[in-house]
Amino acid sequence: MTSFDYDLFVIGAGSGGLAASKRAATFGAKVAIAEGDLVGGTCVIRGCVPKKLMVYASHFSHFPQEAAGYGWEIPAGKLDWSKLRDAIQTEVLRLNKLHISFLEKSNVELISGFAKFVDAHTVAVGDRQFTAERILIAVGGEAAKPNLAGMEYAITSKEMFLLPQFPQRFAVIGGGYIGTEFAGIMRGLGAEVTQIIRDHSILKGFDNDVRTNVQEGMVSHGINFHIGVDSESLTIAKHENDLTISFNDGDGNAQQINVDTVLAATGRKPNLAPLSLEQAGIEVVNGAIAVKEDSCTNQPHIYAIGDCTNRVNLTPVAIAEGRAFADTVYGHTPRFISHTNIPSAVFSQPEAATVGLSEEKARDLYGDRVKVYKTKFRPMFYSLAGGEAKTMMKLIVVGEEERVLGLQMVGKDAAEIIQGMSLVVTMGGCKKDLDNTMAMHPTAAEEFMTMR
Ligand code: FAD
């Protein structure tokens, strides 16, 4: 019988790899995990966590004005960017250490360095080699910049958290959730912000009402948009003190804007290049590791989870895939996770959240059996705080029994509300279940119980 150094070797200590390695170790497996950067991965080090802290920071700029309506006189504040940036990094490093301690407590051996395949059972990290009965690839993804002139002057989301100076004039290229979130953050922190998008509205793939309501809210916060931009025409030129972005807008007119920093939020791709996957004969399709429902690759002892498989690229999904793998292979309780009805949020300003189908997708699938309940109102908070902020909520149902297919929301606390409400969709609940649930007053969420 062949003997291996480890039962399981995990490549990548991000959301998925950490969850899988610890769970496998609880079943008695001898586990090692290789990490080339800081333990924690994209979410903890340069994604969800530092981003959400920046979202919180960006909300404070509204407080003096909003508080004035409630009788408070609060002088307008001033952002100390370096203080915010450093505080976020301190928190990120605290979490990094915490995750290392969790690995130690779980008896998972941490091996520092980037790993690559030597053969189907052997991995090299630097000049050391390790063999394992099974290997789990959890290497995540990285930002992908388009191949356009001057793109090297644009930064990616990773550098957003480490900017030496706060950019007073800031542009985002791309209309996806990451670009949209950073546009809101930087505007809230006081920058002049322009978002340049190829489509006619941001957040392609989301419900159309979500897209337009978020974009309208952003415009009312003073964000400038260039829509329908010919992305092939876009170039960036560097000068001594700033950058010029040139492009043809949706009407075919040549445009130029000068900014201090450009963020290219133009998509992400699996982080596969350094892995030498060909040494292990692992199949890659459209730039992502091809896996079956149980996250197994074409090699029966090699698995892949998280963003490197490009299924649904969110932290809770990577974690769930990792745990399902460990439970199936080491816990002997086979289970798969469902990739449908995954709730997701956009921490834009206004915030958006969704679960289940958009109205457009529901109509594609179920035609005129679909019914939509919709409401738009000014949340009570703003009755004294002033401003035009509105909340939009939408309930998408199908058939006589009005089974809930999707919930969409834009506005204050959308993510918190939709996370709770997502249970209705996963449980196959109907409109009558919401009608039979007593409203909680006065809240915004109660509108989902009282829609007519
Ligand atoms: P990762 O967390 O990326 O971990 C992969 C790890 O593998 C990394 O630490 C990397 O250094 C390491 N690695 C790579 N190659 C090697 C190698 N060869 N050897 C050793 N180590 C290697 N998701 C949400 O759910 N909510 C959010 O609000 C959210 N916000 C985001 C904001 C931003 C700006 C970004 C970029 C992403 C955000 N995401 C969010 C997505 C989320 O971060 C990812 O879906 C999640 O981190 C994927 O986990 P993973 O385990 O697949 O990979």
Coordinates of C-alpha atoms and ligand atoms in Angstrom, one line a residue:
M1 CA 0.0 0.0 0.0
T2 CA 1.3 3.5 -0.9
S3 CA 1.8 5.7 2.1
F4 CA 1.5 9.5 1.8
D5 CA 2.7 12.4 3.9
Y6 CA -0.9 13.6 4.4
D7 CA -4.5 12.3 4.0
L8 CA -5.4 15.7 2.6
F9 CA -3.4 18.5 1.2
V10 CA -5.3 21.8 0.7
I11 CA -4.0 24.5 -1.6
G12 CA -5.2 27.9 -0.5
A13 CA -6.1 29.1 3.0
G14 CA -9.1 31.3 2.0
S15 CA -12.8 30.9 2.8
G16 CA -13.2 27.5 1.2
G17 CA -9.8 25.9 2.1
L18 CA -9.9 26.9 5.7
A19 CA -13.4 25.5 6.2
A20 CA -12.6 22.3 4.4
S21 CA -9.3 21.6 6.1
K22 CA -10.7 22.2 9.6
R23 CA -13.8 20.0 9.0
A24 CA -11.7 17.2 7.5
A25 CA -9.3 17.3 10.5
T26 CA -12.3 16.9 12.9
F27 CA -12.9 13.5 11.3
G28 CA -9.3 12.4 12.1
A29 CA -7.7 13.2 8.7
K30 CA -4.1 14.2 8.7
V31 CA -4.3 17.6 6.9
A32 CA -1.9 20.2 5.6
I33 CA -2.8 23.6 4.0
A34 CA -0.5 25.7 1.8
E35 CA -1.0 29.4 1.6
G36 CA 1.2 31.8 -0.4
D37 CA -0.1 35.0 1.0
L38 CA -1.9 35.9 4.3
V39 CA -4.1 33.2 5.8
G40 CA -7.7 34.3 5.4
G41 CA -7.9 34.7 1.6
T42 CA -9.7 37.2 -0.5
C43 CA -12.7 37.7 1.8
V44 CA -10.8 38.4 5.0
I45 CA -7.7 40.1 3.6
R46 CA -8.8 42.1 0.5
G47 CA -12.5 41.5 -0.1
C48 CA -15.7 41.3 2.0
V49 CA -14.3 42.3 5.4
P50 CA -12.2 45.3 4.6
K51 CA -14.8 46.4 2.1
K52 CA -17.7 46.3 4.5
L53 CA -15.6 48.3 7.0
M54 CA -15.0 50.9 4.3
V55 CA -18.8 50.9 3.6
Y56 CA -19.4 51.7 7.3
A57 CA -16.7 54.4 7.2
S58 CA -18.4 56.0 4.2
H59 CA -21.8 56.3 5.9
F60 CA -20.5 58.7 8.5
S61 CA -20.4 61.6 6.0
H62 CA -24.2 61.7 6.0
F63 CA -24.6 61.8 9.8
P64 CA -24.3 65.5 10.5
Q65 CA -26.9 66.4 7.9
E66 CA -29.3 63.5 8.9
A67 CA -28.8 64.2 12.6
A68 CA -29.7 67.9 12.1
G69 CA -33.3 66.8 11.3
Y70 CA -33.4 65.1 14.7
G71 CA -32.2 68.2 16.5
W72 CA -28.6 67.4 16.7
E73 CA -26.0 70.0 15.7
I74 CA -23.0 68.0 14.6
P75 CA -20.2 69.9 12.8
A76 CA -19.2 68.4 9.5
G77 CA -16.2 66.1 10.0
K78 CA -13.1 65.4 8.0
L79 CA -11.7 62.1 6.9
D80 CA -8.3 61.0 8.0
W81 CA -7.7 58.4 5.3
S82 CA -4.5 57.0 6.7
K83 CA -6.1 56.5 10.1
L84 CA -9.0 54.6 8.4
R85 CA -6.8 52.6 6.1
D86 CA -4.4 51.6 9.0
A87 CA -7.3 50.7 11.3
I88 CA -8.8 48.4 8.7
Q89 CA -5.4 46.7 8.2
T90 CA -5.0 46.2 11.9
E91 CA -8.4 44.5 12.0
V92 CA -7.5 42.4 8.9
L93 CA -4.2 41.3 10.6
R94 CA -6.1 40.4 13.8
L95 CA -8.4 38.2 11.8
N96 CA -5.4 36.7 9.9
K97 CA -3.8 35.6 13.3
L98 CA -7.2 34.3 14.5
H99 CA -7.5 32.0 11.5
I100 CA -3.9 30.8 12.0
S101 CA -4.8 30.0 15.6
F102 CA -8.0 28.1 14.4
L103 CA -5.8 26.0 12.1
E104 CA -3.5 25.2 15.0
K105 CA -6.4 24.2 17.3
S106 CA -7.8 22.0 14.6
N107 CA -4.5 20.2 14.1
V108 CA -4.1 21.4 10.5
E109 CA -0.5 22.0 9.5
L110 CA 0.1 25.3 7.8
I111 CA 2.8 25.4 5.1
S112 CA 3.7 28.9 3.9
G113 CA 4.3 29.4 0.2
F114 CA 2.7 28.9 -3.2
A115 CA 2.0 25.3 -4.1
K116 CA 2.2 23.7 -7.5
F117 CA 1.6 20.2 -8.8
V118 CA 4.5 17.9 -9.4
D119 CA 2.3 14.9 -10.2
A120 CA -1.2 13.8 -9.3
H121 CA -0.3 13.0 -5.7
T122 CA 2.7 15.4 -5.2
V123 CA 2.7 19.1 -4.5
A124 CA 5.8 21.3 -4.3
V125 CA 6.0 24.4 -2.1
G126 CA 9.3 26.2 -2.7
D127 CA 11.9 23.4 -2.6
R128 CA 9.9 21.1 -0.4
Q129 CA 7.7 18.3 -1.8
F130 CA 4.6 16.7 -0.1
T131 CA 2.5 13.7 -1.1
A132 CA -1.1 13.3 -0.2
E133 CA -3.8 10.7 -0.8
R134 CA -6.2 13.5 -1.7
I135 CA -5.7 17.1 -2.8
L136 CA -8.2 20.0 -2.5
I137 CA -7.7 23.0 -4.7
A138 CA -9.1 26.2 -3.2
V139 CA -6.9 28.9 -4.8
G140 CA -9.7 31.5 -5.4
G141 CA -9.6 34.1 -8.1
E142 CA -7.9 37.4 -9.0
A143 CA -8.9 40.6 -10.7
A144 CA -8.8 40.4 -14.5
K145 CA -7.9 43.7 -16.3
P146 CA -8.8 44.1 -20.0
N147 CA -6.0 44.4 -22.5
L148 CA -6.3 48.1 -23.3
A149 CA -3.7 50.8 -23.6
G150 CA -2.7 52.3 -20.2
M151 CA -4.5 49.7 -18.2
E152 CA -1.3 49.2 -16.1
Y153 CA -2.1 52.6 -14.5
A154 CA -5.4 51.3 -13.2
I155 CA -5.5 49.6 -9.8
T156 CA -7.7 46.6 -8.8
S157 CA -9.8 46.1 -5.7
K158 CA -6.8 44.6 -3.9
E159 CA -4.9 47.9 -3.9
M160 CA -8.0 49.9 -2.9
F161 CA -7.3 49.0 0.8
L162 CA -3.7 50.2 0.7
L163 CA -3.9 53.5 -1.1
P164 CA -1.1 55.8 0.1
Q165 CA -3.3 58.9 -0.4
F166 CA -7.0 59.4 -0.6
P167 CA -7.9 60.2 -4.3
Q168 CA -10.1 63.3 -4.5
R169 CA -11.0 62.4 -8.1
F170 CA -11.8 58.7 -8.5
A171 CA -13.1 56.6 -11.5
V172 CA -14.3 53.1 -11.7
I173 CA -14.3 51.1 -14.9
G174 CA -17.0 48.4 -14.7
G175 CA -20.6 48.1 -13.6
G176 CA -20.4 44.9 -11.6
Y177 CA -21.0 44.7 -7.8
I178 CA -17.4 45.3 -6.8
G179 CA -17.1 48.5 -8.9
T180 CA -20.5 49.7 -7.8
E181 CA -19.6 49.2 -4.1
F182 CA -16.4 51.1 -4.4
A183 CA -18.0 53.9 -6.3
G184 CA -20.4 54.3 -3.3
I185 CA -17.6 54.0 -0.7
M186 CA -15.4 56.6 -2.3
R187 CA -18.3 59.0 -2.8
G188 CA -19.3 58.6 0.8
L189 CA -15.7 59.2 1.9
G190 CA -15.7 62.5 -0.1
A191 CA -14.2 61.8 -3.5
E192 CA -15.6 63.1 -6.8
V193 CA -16.6 59.7 -8.4
T194 CA -17.3 58.7 -12.0
Q195 CA -18.4 55.2 -13.0
I196 CA -17.8 54.1 -16.6
I197 CA -19.9 51.2 -17.8
R198 CA -20.4 49.3 -21.0
D199 CA -24.1 48.6 -20.4
H200 CA -26.9 51.0 -20.0
S201 CA -27.1 50.4 -16.3
I202 CA -25.0 48.8 -13.6
L203 CA -25.3 45.4 -12.0
K204 CA -26.0 43.3 -15.1
G205 CA -27.8 40.1 -14.3
F206 CA -29.7 41.6 -11.4
D207 CA -33.5 42.4 -11.5
N208 CA -34.1 45.4 -13.7
D209 CA -35.8 47.3 -10.9
V210 CA -32.8 46.7 -8.6
R211 CA -30.4 48.0 -11.3
T212 CA -32.3 51.2 -12.0
N213 CA -33.1 51.9 -8.3
V214 CA -29.5 51.5 -7.2
Q215 CA -28.2 53.6 -10.1
E216 CA -30.8 56.4 -9.5
G217 CA -29.8 56.4 -5.8
M218 CA -26.1 56.7 -6.8
V219 CA -26.8 59.6 -9.1
S220 CA -28.7 61.4 -6.3
H221 CA -25.6 60.9 -4.2
G222 CA -23.6 62.8 -6.8
I223 CA -21.9 59.9 -8.7
N224 CA -21.3 60.6 -12.4
F225 CA -22.1 57.9 -14.9
H226 CA -20.9 57.3 -18.4
I227 CA -23.1 54.5 -19.8
G228 CA -23.0 52.5 -23.0
V229 CA -19.3 53.2 -23.3
D230 CA -17.4 51.5 -26.2
S231 CA -15.0 49.5 -24.0
E232 CA -12.6 48.9 -26.8
S233 CA -12.1 52.6 -27.2
L234 CA -11.0 53.1 -23.6
T235 CA -7.4 54.2 -22.9
I236 CA -5.6 55.6 -19.8
A237 CA -2.7 58.0 -20.1
K238 CA -0.4 58.9 -17.2
H239 CA 0.7 62.5 -16.4
E240 CA 2.9 63.8 -13.7
N241 CA 0.1 64.4 -11.2
D242 CA -2.9 62.6 -12.6
L243 CA -4.4 60.2 -15.2
T244 CA -6.6 60.9 -18.2
I245 CA -9.2 58.3 -19.2
S246 CA -10.3 58.6 -22.8
F247 CA -13.3 56.8 -24.4
N248 CA -16.3 57.0 -26.7
D249 CA -19.5 57.3 -24.8
G250 CA -22.9 55.7 -25.6
D251 CA -23.6 58.5 -28.2
G252 CA -20.3 57.9 -29.9
N253 CA -18.8 61.2 -28.6
A254 CA -15.2 61.2 -27.5
Q255 CA -14.9 61.9 -23.8
Q256 CA -11.9 62.6 -21.5
I257 CA -11.8 62.7 -17.7
N258 CA -8.9 63.5 -15.4
V259 CA -8.7 61.6 -12.2
D260 CA -6.2 60.7 -9.4
T261 CA -7.0 57.0 -9.3
V262 CA -8.7 54.6 -11.7
L263 CA -10.1 51.3 -10.4
A264 CA -10.5 48.5 -13.0
A265 CA -13.4 46.4 -11.7
T266 CA -13.7 44.5 -14.9
G267 CA -14.2 41.0 -13.7
R268 CA -12.3 38.2 -11.9
K269 CA -10.8 34.9 -13.1
P270 CA -9.6 31.7 -11.3
N271 CA -6.1 31.9 -10.0
L272 CA -4.8 28.8 -11.8
A273 CA -1.6 29.9 -13.7
P274 CA 0.9 29.1 -10.9
L275 CA -0.5 25.7 -10.2
S276 CA 0.9 23.6 -13.1
L277 CA -2.4 21.7 -13.2
E278 CA -1.2 19.9 -16.3
Q279 CA 1.2 17.9 -14.1
A280 CA -1.8 16.3 -12.5
G281 CA -3.9 16.1 -15.7
I282 CA -6.7 18.3 -14.2
E283 CA -9.3 19.5 -16.7
V284 CA -9.9 23.2 -17.0
V285 CA -13.0 24.5 -18.9
N286 CA -13.3 28.2 -19.7
G287 CA -10.5 29.1 -17.4
A288 CA -12.0 27.4 -14.4
I289 CA -11.4 24.0 -12.8
A290 CA -14.1 21.6 -14.1
V291 CA -15.9 19.8 -11.2
K292 CA -18.8 17.6 -10.7
E293 CA -21.7 18.2 -8.3
D294 CA -19.5 16.8 -5.4
S295 CA -16.6 19.2 -6.3
C296 CA -14.5 16.3 -7.7
T297 CA -12.3 17.1 -10.7
N298 CA -11.7 14.6 -13.5
Q299 CA -9.1 13.1 -11.2
P300 CA -11.0 11.0 -8.6
H301 CA -8.8 12.0 -5.7
I302 CA -8.5 15.7 -6.5
Y303 CA -11.2 18.1 -5.6
A304 CA -11.7 21.9 -6.2
I305 CA -14.0 24.4 -4.4
G306 CA -14.7 28.1 -4.3
D307 CA -13.9 30.8 -6.9
C308 CA -11.4 28.7 -8.7
T309 CA -14.4 26.6 -10.0
N310 CA -16.3 29.7 -11.0
R311 CA -19.7 28.4 -9.9
V312 CA -21.1 31.1 -7.5
N313 CA -18.3 33.3 -6.4
L314 CA -19.3 34.2 -2.8
T315 CA -17.7 33.4 0.5
P316 CA -20.6 31.4 2.1
V317 CA -20.7 29.3 -1.1
A318 CA -16.9 28.5 -0.9
I319 CA -17.3 27.6 2.8
A320 CA -20.4 25.4 2.2
E321 CA -18.6 23.6 -0.7
G322 CA -15.6 23.0 1.5
R323 CA -17.6 21.6 4.4
A324 CA -19.8 19.4 2.0
F325 CA -16.6 18.0 0.5
A326 CA -15.1 17.1 4.0
D327 CA -18.4 15.7 5.3
T328 CA -18.8 13.5 2.2
V329 CA -15.2 12.3 1.9
Y330 CA -14.1 12.1 5.6
G331 CA -17.4 12.2 7.5
H332 CA -19.0 9.5 5.4
T333 CA -22.2 11.6 5.1
P334 CA -22.4 12.3 1.4
R335 CA -24.1 15.6 0.6
F336 CA -24.1 18.2 -2.1
I337 CA -24.9 21.9 -1.8
S338 CA -27.5 23.6 -4.0
H339 CA -26.3 26.5 -6.1
T340 CA -29.8 27.9 -6.6
N341 CA -31.6 30.5 -4.4
I342 CA -28.3 31.8 -3.0
P343 CA -29.0 35.2 -1.4
S344 CA -26.6 38.0 -2.3
A345 CA -26.1 41.6 -1.4
V346 CA -24.6 44.6 -3.1
F347 CA -23.2 46.9 -0.4
S348 CA -23.8 49.9 -2.7
Q349 CA -25.4 53.1 -1.6
P350 CA -28.3 52.5 -1.7
E351 CA -27.8 48.9 -0.7
A352 CA -29.4 46.1 -2.7
A353 CA -30.1 42.4 -1.9
T354 CA -31.8 39.6 -3.7
V355 CA -32.7 36.0 -3.3
G356 CA -34.2 33.7 -5.9
L357 CA -35.3 34.8 -9.3
S358 CA -35.4 38.3 -10.8
E359 CA -38.7 39.3 -12.4
E360 CA -37.1 38.9 -15.9
K361 CA -35.8 35.4 -15.2
A362 CA -39.1 34.4 -13.6
R363 CA -41.1 35.6 -16.7
D364 CA -38.7 33.7 -19.0
L365 CA -39.3 30.5 -17.0
Y366 CA -43.0 30.8 -16.1
G367 CA -44.5 33.4 -18.5
D368 CA -47.7 35.0 -17.5
R369 CA -48.1 32.7 -14.4
V370 CA -45.8 35.1 -12.7
K371 CA -47.2 37.8 -10.5
V372 CA -45.2 40.7 -9.0
Y373 CA -46.0 42.6 -5.9
K374 CA -44.0 45.8 -5.6
T375 CA -43.7 48.8 -3.3
K376 CA -41.6 51.9 -3.1
F377 CA -41.7 54.2 -0.1
R378 CA -39.6 56.6 2.0
P379 CA -38.4 54.9 5.1
M380 CA -39.4 56.5 8.4
F381 CA -35.8 57.4 9.3
Y382 CA -35.7 59.9 6.5
S383 CA -39.0 61.6 7.5
L384 CA -36.9 63.8 9.9
A385 CA -33.5 63.2 8.4
G386 CA -34.6 64.6 5.0
G387 CA -33.3 63.5 1.6
E388 CA -34.9 61.6 -1.2
A389 CA -33.7 58.1 -0.3
K390 CA -36.4 55.5 -1.1
T391 CA -36.8 51.8 -0.4
M392 CA -38.0 49.4 -3.2
M393 CA -39.2 45.9 -2.4
K394 CA -40.5 43.3 -4.8
L395 CA -42.0 39.9 -4.3
I396 CA -42.1 37.6 -7.3
V397 CA -44.6 34.7 -7.1
V398 CA -45.9 32.0 -9.4
G399 CA -49.2 30.1 -9.9
E400 CA -52.5 29.9 -8.1
E401 CA -50.7 29.2 -4.8
E402 CA -48.4 32.2 -5.3
R403 CA -45.2 30.3 -4.5
V404 CA -42.4 32.8 -3.8
L405 CA -39.8 32.6 -6.5
G406 CA -37.8 35.7 -5.6
L407 CA -37.4 38.7 -3.3
Q408 CA -35.7 41.9 -4.4
M409 CA -34.9 44.9 -2.3
V410 CA -33.0 48.2 -2.6
G411 CA -32.7 50.5 0.4
K412 CA -31.6 50.8 4.0
D413 CA -30.8 47.4 5.6
A414 CA -31.6 45.4 2.4
A415 CA -29.0 42.8 3.1
E416 CA -30.1 42.2 6.7
I417 CA -33.7 41.9 5.7
I418 CA -33.2 39.7 2.7
Q419 CA -31.0 37.3 4.6
G420 CA -33.9 36.6 7.0
M421 CA -36.5 36.6 4.2
S422 CA -34.5 34.1 2.1
L423 CA -35.9 31.3 4.2
V424 CA -39.3 31.8 2.5
V425 CA -37.7 31.0 -0.9
T426 CA -35.6 28.0 0.3
M427 CA -38.6 26.5 2.2
G428 CA -40.8 26.9 -0.9
G429 CA -43.1 29.3 1.0
C430 CA -46.1 31.1 -0.6
K431 CA -47.5 34.6 -0.4
K432 CA -50.1 33.4 2.1
D433 CA -47.3 32.4 4.5
L434 CA -46.1 36.0 4.4
D435 CA -49.7 37.2 4.8
N436 CA -50.1 34.9 7.9
T437 CA -47.0 36.3 9.5
M438 CA -47.8 39.1 11.8
A439 CA -46.0 42.4 10.8
M440 CA -43.5 44.0 13.1
H441 CA -44.2 47.7 13.4
P442 CA -42.7 50.1 12.6
T443 CA -40.1 48.5 10.4
A444 CA -39.3 48.4 6.7
A445 CA -39.3 44.6 6.6
E446 CA -43.0 44.5 7.6
E447 CA -43.8 45.6 4.0
F448 CA -43.0 42.1 2.8
M449 CA -45.8 40.8 5.0
T450 CA -48.4 43.3 4.0
M451 CA -47.9 43.6 0.2
R452 CA -51.1 44.0 -1.8
Ligands
FAD1 P1 -10.0 32.9 -1.7 O1 -10.7 33.4 -0.5 O2 -9.6 33.8 -2.7 O3 -8.7 32.1 -1.1 C1 -7.8 31.6 -2.0 C2 -6.4 31.6 -1.3 O4 -5.5 30.7 -2.0 C3 -5.8 32.9 -1.2 O5 -5.4 33.2 0.1 C4 -4.6 32.8 -2.1 O6 -3.5 33.6 -1.6 C5 -4.3 31.3 -2.0 N1 -3.5 30.8 -3.1 C6 -3.7 31.0 -4.5 N2 -2.9 30.3 -5.2 C7 -2.2 29.6 -4.3 C8 -1.1 28.6 -4.5 N3 -0.8 28.2 -5.7 N4 -0.6 28.1 -3.4 C9 -1.0 28.5 -2.1 N5 -1.9 29.4 -1.9 C10 -2.5 29.9 -3.0 N6 -18.1 37.5 -1.2 C11 -19.2 37.6 -0.4 O7 -19.8 36.6 -0.1 N7 -19.6 38.8 0.1 C12 -19.0 40.0 -0.2 O8 -19.4 41.0 0.3 C13 -17.8 39.9 -1.0 N8 -17.1 41.0 -1.3 C14 -16.0 40.9 -2.1 C15 -15.3 42.1 -2.4 C16 -14.2 42.1 -3.1 C17 -13.4 43.3 -3.4 C18 -13.8 40.8 -3.7 C19 -12.5 40.8 -4.6 C20 -14.5 39.7 -3.4 C21 -15.6 39.7 -2.6 N9 -16.3 38.6 -2.4 C22 -17.5 38.6 -1.6 C23 -16.0 37.2 -2.9 C24 -15.3 36.4 -1.9 O9 -14.2 37.1 -1.4 C25 -14.8 35.1 -2.6 O10 -15.9 34.5 -3.2 C26 -14.2 34.1 -1.6 O11 -13.1 34.7 -0.9 C27 -13.8 32.8 -2.3 O12 -13.2 32.0 -1.4 P2 -12.1 30.9 -2.0 O13 -11.8 30.0 -0.8 O14 -12.6 30.3 -3.2 O15 -10.8 31.8 -2.4

